[in-house]
Amino acid sequence: MASLIRHITFDCSDAYSLGQFWAAALDGSLADDDFPGDPEALVTAPGMALLFVTVPDPKTIKNRVHMDLQPQDRTRDEEVERILALGATVFGDHRNADGTGWVTLADPEGNEFCVERSAAERAK
C-alpha cells in the first residue's frame, strides 16, 4: 500500500491561534492537549487533519500549495462572509457576473486559500 497523507502542515508564528481560526473555518476541533503557547496545534475536521507548527520565520512569499474550500451547506458568498468574520481577509476576488469563479482569502497569518462554489451552485 502507498503512503497516505496524515495531515497537511503549516509553519506559522502562533500555532494555537491559527489552529483556532482553522478549526472554526472547517467546523473542526483542536486536539484536547493543545493549549495557547504550545509549539504545535492539530486541527481535525471531516476528512482531514491540519497541523500548525510555530516557527521563528515569518511568511515571505506566496504559497506554493493552497487549499480550495467548497461550502457544504451554504453558498460560496455566504461562506466567504462567514470566514471573513473569523478573521480572514480578501486576497483576490475572482467571481464572475454569471456566478462562476472563486474568492482567494488569506488566513490571519497570510496563508492563501480559495472558496469555491458549493456543489448545489455548480449544479445550476
Coordinates of C-alpha atoms in Angstrom, one line a residue:
M1 CA 0.0 0.0 0.0
A2 CA 1.2 3.5 -0.8
S3 CA 1.7 6.2 1.8
L4 CA -1.3 8.2 3.0
I5 CA -1.3 11.9 3.8
R6 CA -1.6 12.0 7.6
H7 CA -2.1 15.8 7.8
I8 CA -1.1 19.0 6.0
T9 CA 1.4 21.1 8.0
F10 CA 1.6 24.8 8.1
D11 CA 4.5 26.8 9.6
C12 CA 3.2 29.8 11.5
S13 CA 4.0 32.3 14.2
D14 CA 1.3 31.2 16.7
A15 CA 0.2 27.5 16.2
Y16 CA -2.7 27.7 18.7
S17 CA -4.3 30.9 17.4
L18 CA -4.1 29.8 13.8
G19 CA -5.4 26.4 14.8
Q20 CA -8.4 28.1 16.4
F21 CA -9.1 30.0 13.2
W22 CA -9.0 26.9 11.0
A23 CA -11.0 24.8 13.5
A24 CA -13.7 27.4 13.3
A25 CA -13.5 27.8 9.5
L26 CA -13.7 24.0 8.9
D27 CA -16.1 23.2 11.7
G28 CA -13.4 21.1 13.2
S29 CA -11.7 20.9 16.6
L30 CA -8.3 21.4 18.2
A31 CA -6.7 18.4 19.9
D32 CA -7.6 18.1 23.5
D33 CA -4.0 18.5 24.5
D34 CA -3.4 21.8 22.5
F35 CA -3.2 25.0 24.6
P36 CA -2.1 28.6 24.0
G37 CA 1.7 28.8 23.7
D38 CA 2.1 25.2 22.6
P39 CA 4.6 24.8 19.7
E40 CA 2.1 22.7 17.7
A41 CA -1.7 22.5 17.3
L42 CA -3.6 19.8 15.5
V43 CA -7.0 20.5 13.9
T44 CA -9.2 17.7 12.8
A45 CA -12.2 18.1 10.6
P46 CA -14.2 15.7 8.5
G47 CA -11.9 14.0 6.0
M48 CA -8.7 15.9 7.0
A49 CA -6.2 17.0 9.6
L50 CA -4.1 20.2 9.7
L51 CA -1.0 20.6 11.8
F52 CA 0.2 24.1 12.7
V53 CA 3.8 24.4 13.9
T54 CA 5.3 27.6 15.4
V55 CA 8.5 28.7 13.7
P56 CA 10.5 31.9 14.1
D57 CA 10.4 32.8 10.4
P58 CA 7.6 35.0 9.0
K59 CA 5.8 34.1 5.8
T60 CA 7.5 36.0 3.0
I61 CA 6.2 34.6 -0.4
K62 CA 3.1 33.3 -2.0
N63 CA 2.0 29.8 -1.0
R64 CA 3.1 27.1 -3.4
V65 CA 0.3 24.9 -2.3
H66 CA -3.1 26.0 -1.1
M67 CA -6.5 24.6 -0.1
D68 CA -9.7 25.1 -2.0
L69 CA -12.7 25.0 0.3
Q70 CA -16.2 24.0 -1.0
P71 CA -19.1 25.0 1.2
Q72 CA -21.4 22.1 2.1
D73 CA -24.5 23.8 3.5
R74 CA -24.3 27.4 2.2
T75 CA -23.3 29.3 -0.9
R76 CA -19.8 30.5 -1.8
D77 CA -20.7 34.1 -0.9
E78 CA -22.2 33.1 2.5
E79 CA -19.1 31.1 3.3
V80 CA -16.8 33.9 2.3
E81 CA -18.7 36.3 4.6
R82 CA -18.6 33.7 7.5
I83 CA -14.8 33.2 7.1
L84 CA -14.1 36.9 6.8
A85 CA -15.9 37.3 10.2
L86 CA -13.5 34.8 11.7
G87 CA -10.5 37.0 10.7
A88 CA -9.6 36.2 7.1
T89 CA -9.0 38.9 4.5
V90 CA -9.8 39.0 0.8
F91 CA -6.6 38.4 -1.2
G92 CA -8.2 38.2 -4.6
D93 CA -11.8 38.2 -5.9
H94 CA -12.3 36.0 -9.0
R95 CA -16.1 35.9 -9.0
N96 CA -17.8 36.4 -12.4
A97 CA -21.0 38.2 -13.3
D98 CA -22.5 34.8 -14.2
G99 CA -21.9 33.4 -10.7
T100 CA -18.9 31.3 -11.5
G101 CA -15.5 31.9 -10.0
W102 CA -13.9 31.8 -6.6
V103 CA -12.6 34.1 -3.9
T104 CA -9.0 33.9 -2.6
L105 CA -8.7 34.7 1.1
A106 CA -5.8 34.9 3.4
D107 CA -5.9 33.5 7.0
P108 CA -4.8 35.6 9.9
E109 CA -1.1 34.8 9.1
G110 CA -1.4 35.4 5.4
N111 CA -1.7 31.9 4.1
E112 CA -3.8 32.0 0.9
F113 CA -6.8 29.7 0.3
C114 CA -9.8 29.7 -2.1
V115 CA -13.5 29.4 -1.5
E116 CA -15.3 27.9 -4.5
R117 CA -19.0 27.5 -5.3
S118 CA -20.9 24.8 -3.4
A119 CA -22.0 21.6 -5.2
A120 CA -25.5 23.0 -5.3
E121 CA -24.3 26.2 -7.0
R122 CA -22.3 24.2 -9.6
A123 CA -25.3 22.1 -10.4
K124 CA -27.4 25.1 -11.5

